[in-house]
Each structure stands twice: as structure tokens, then as C-alpha cells.
């Protein structure tokens, strides 16, 4: 499986997690759960749409959105005991999206052979 496909699966996993988390497992008490789930789904939606359109920039934008989810997952896992497992799962999925989305560029950068400089 290619890194781009893994990044795609991670983004869809983050999207699904938002709906499962905010509608079913730990619904919000101060706002309608569907509204909270929709609001938390917005950052990853552009990359999901780009993946469905088979655009090459989808992995990049998925990684950018995953930075938000990583921060949110870590904050939730520290702040709310009931959300610890969900927050760590969100942070792990976000890390998966970031690493797999960056894999091709990292591979290209670090697999180059050193060329002698002409000094």
C-alpha cells in the first residue's frame, strides 16, 4: 500500500472518529452533538474531497489538518479523563496522516546520493 493511500485511510479515519466521538461515545453537553461533530469535521473535509477528486495535494492538506487534530487529541487526553483513549487515538491517527503524507518527500530528500560539490 502506498503512503498516499495510507494517508487517505488515516484522513477518513479522522473524519469517522469525529462523528463517533461527538455523536456517540462522548456527546457534547453544551451544544447539539451533530453541530459539534460537524464543526470538528470541517478541517479534514478539504483533504477528503481532494482525495476523492484524486488530487496530488490531498496528502499535504491532510497533514496540515492533522496538526490541528493532533493538538486537540493531546489536549483532550490531558484535560478529560473520560476522553483520554479517544484523544490518544485521535493523536495517533493524526500522526499517521502526517507521517504517511510526508513519506514521499522525506524519501526523496534523504535517498539522494551526496554529490561532490565543486568548490
Short mmCIF file of C-alpha atoms in Angstrom, two decimals:
data_model
loop_
_atom_site.label_atom_id
_atom_site.label_comp_id
_atom_site.label_asym_id
_atom_site.label_seq_id
_atom_site.Cartn_x
_atom_site.Cartn_y
_atom_site.Cartn_z
CA UNK A 1 0.00 0.00 0.00
CA UNK A 2 1.39 3.39 -0.95
CA UNK A 3 1.99 6.16 1.54
CA UNK A 4 -0.61 8.35 -0.17
CA UNK A 5 -3.21 5.64 0.24
CA UNK A 6 -2.30 5.20 3.90
CA UNK A 7 -2.63 8.94 4.38
CA UNK A 8 -6.05 8.77 2.74
CA UNK A 9 -7.16 5.98 5.07
CA UNK A 10 -5.95 7.99 8.05
CA UNK A 11 -7.88 11.07 6.94
CA UNK A 12 -11.06 9.05 6.53
CA UNK A 13 -10.35 7.55 9.96
CA UNK A 14 -10.06 11.02 11.49
CA UNK A 15 -13.32 12.04 9.85
CA UNK A 16 -15.12 8.95 11.11
CA UNK A 17 -13.65 9.37 14.59
CA UNK A 18 -15.13 12.86 14.89
CA UNK A 19 -18.62 11.55 14.24
CA UNK A 20 -18.27 8.52 16.51
CA UNK A 21 -16.71 10.58 19.29
CA UNK A 22 -19.03 13.59 19.27
CA UNK A 23 -22.28 11.82 18.40
CA UNK A 24 -21.98 8.53 20.20
CA UNK A 25 -19.21 7.98 22.71
CA UNK A 26 -18.86 11.39 24.40
CA UNK A 27 -21.55 13.76 23.10
CA UNK A 28 -21.27 17.42 23.99
CA UNK A 29 -23.43 18.71 26.84
CA UNK A 30 -23.39 22.41 25.93
CA UNK A 31 -24.27 22.20 22.22
CA UNK A 32 -26.12 19.86 19.89
CA UNK A 33 -23.86 16.85 19.26
CA UNK A 34 -24.44 16.94 15.48
CA UNK A 35 -23.24 20.55 15.40
CA UNK A 36 -20.09 19.71 17.35
CA UNK A 37 -19.38 16.70 15.11
CA UNK A 38 -19.85 18.84 12.01
CA UNK A 39 -17.59 21.60 13.35
CA UNK A 40 -14.83 19.12 14.18
CA UNK A 41 -15.15 17.51 10.73
CA UNK A 42 -14.58 20.74 8.80
CA UNK A 43 -10.74 20.86 8.97
CA UNK A 44 -10.28 17.42 7.33
CA UNK A 45 -13.04 17.80 4.72
CA UNK A 46 -10.93 19.64 2.11
CA UNK A 47 -8.34 16.88 2.05
CA UNK A 48 -11.04 14.18 1.86
CA UNK A 49 -12.64 15.99 -1.09
CA UNK A 50 -9.24 16.33 -2.75
CA UNK A 51 -8.64 12.59 -2.30
CA UNK A 52 -11.99 11.81 -3.85
CA UNK A 53 -11.02 14.06 -6.77
CA UNK A 54 -7.62 12.26 -6.93
CA UNK A 55 -5.59 15.44 -6.49
CA UNK A 56 -1.93 15.07 -5.56
CA UNK A 57 -2.06 17.83 -2.95
CA UNK A 58 -4.53 15.88 -0.81
CA UNK A 59 -1.80 14.31 1.33
CA UNK A 60 -0.29 17.70 2.06
CA UNK A 61 -3.58 19.27 3.10
CA UNK A 62 -4.46 16.19 5.12
CA UNK A 63 -1.20 16.60 7.02
CA UNK A 64 -1.90 20.28 7.64
CA UNK A 65 -5.36 19.49 9.02
CA UNK A 66 -3.96 16.60 11.05
CA UNK A 67 -1.78 19.05 13.01
CA UNK A 68 -4.99 20.52 14.44
CA UNK A 69 -6.32 17.07 15.32
CA UNK A 70 -3.03 16.09 16.94
CA UNK A 71 -3.13 19.14 19.21
CA UNK A 72 -6.80 18.56 20.01
CA UNK A 73 -6.24 14.90 20.82
CA UNK A 74 -3.34 15.62 23.17
CA UNK A 75 -5.26 18.42 24.91
CA UNK A 76 -8.37 16.27 25.37
CA UNK A 77 -6.37 13.34 26.70
CA UNK A 78 -4.75 15.58 29.31
CA UNK A 79 -7.85 17.55 30.28
CA UNK A 80 -10.67 14.98 30.42
CA UNK A 81 -10.16 11.54 31.93
CA UNK A 82 -13.14 10.06 30.04
CA UNK A 83 -11.70 11.28 26.72
CA UNK A 84 -8.17 10.00 27.27
CA UNK A 85 -8.44 6.96 24.99
CA UNK A 86 -10.27 8.91 22.28
CA UNK A 87 -7.76 11.76 22.46
CA UNK A 88 -4.80 9.42 22.16
CA UNK A 89 -6.49 7.61 19.26
CA UNK A 90 -7.02 10.97 17.55
CA UNK A 91 -3.39 11.93 18.10
CA UNK A 92 -2.22 8.56 16.76
CA UNK A 93 -4.38 8.85 13.64
CA UNK A 94 -3.17 12.41 13.10
CA UNK A 95 0.44 11.27 13.42
CA UNK A 96 -0.27 8.52 10.89
CA UNK A 97 -1.67 11.08 8.41
CA UNK A 98 1.25 13.46 8.90
CA UNK A 99 3.96 10.82 8.54
CA UNK A 100 2.38 8.98 5.61
CA UNK A 101 1.59 12.25 3.85
CA UNK A 102 5.20 13.36 4.21
CA UNK A 103 6.75 10.00 3.39
CA UNK A 104 7.29 10.54 -0.35
CA UNK A 105 9.02 13.88 0.18
CA UNK A 106 11.14 12.56 3.03
CA UNK A 107 12.12 9.53 0.97
CA UNK A 108 13.08 11.71 -2.00
CA UNK A 109 15.06 14.06 0.19
CA UNK A 110 17.03 11.50 2.17
CA UNK A 111 17.57 8.88 -0.51
CA UNK A 112 19.55 11.23 -2.75
CA UNK A 113 23.16 10.35 -3.12
CA UNK A 114 25.54 13.02 -1.99
CA UNK A 115 27.14 14.70 -4.97
CA UNK A 116 30.55 16.22 -4.58
CA UNK A 117 30.46 19.97 -4.54
CA UNK A 118 32.66 21.90 -6.90
CA UNK A 119 34.41 24.23 -4.53
#
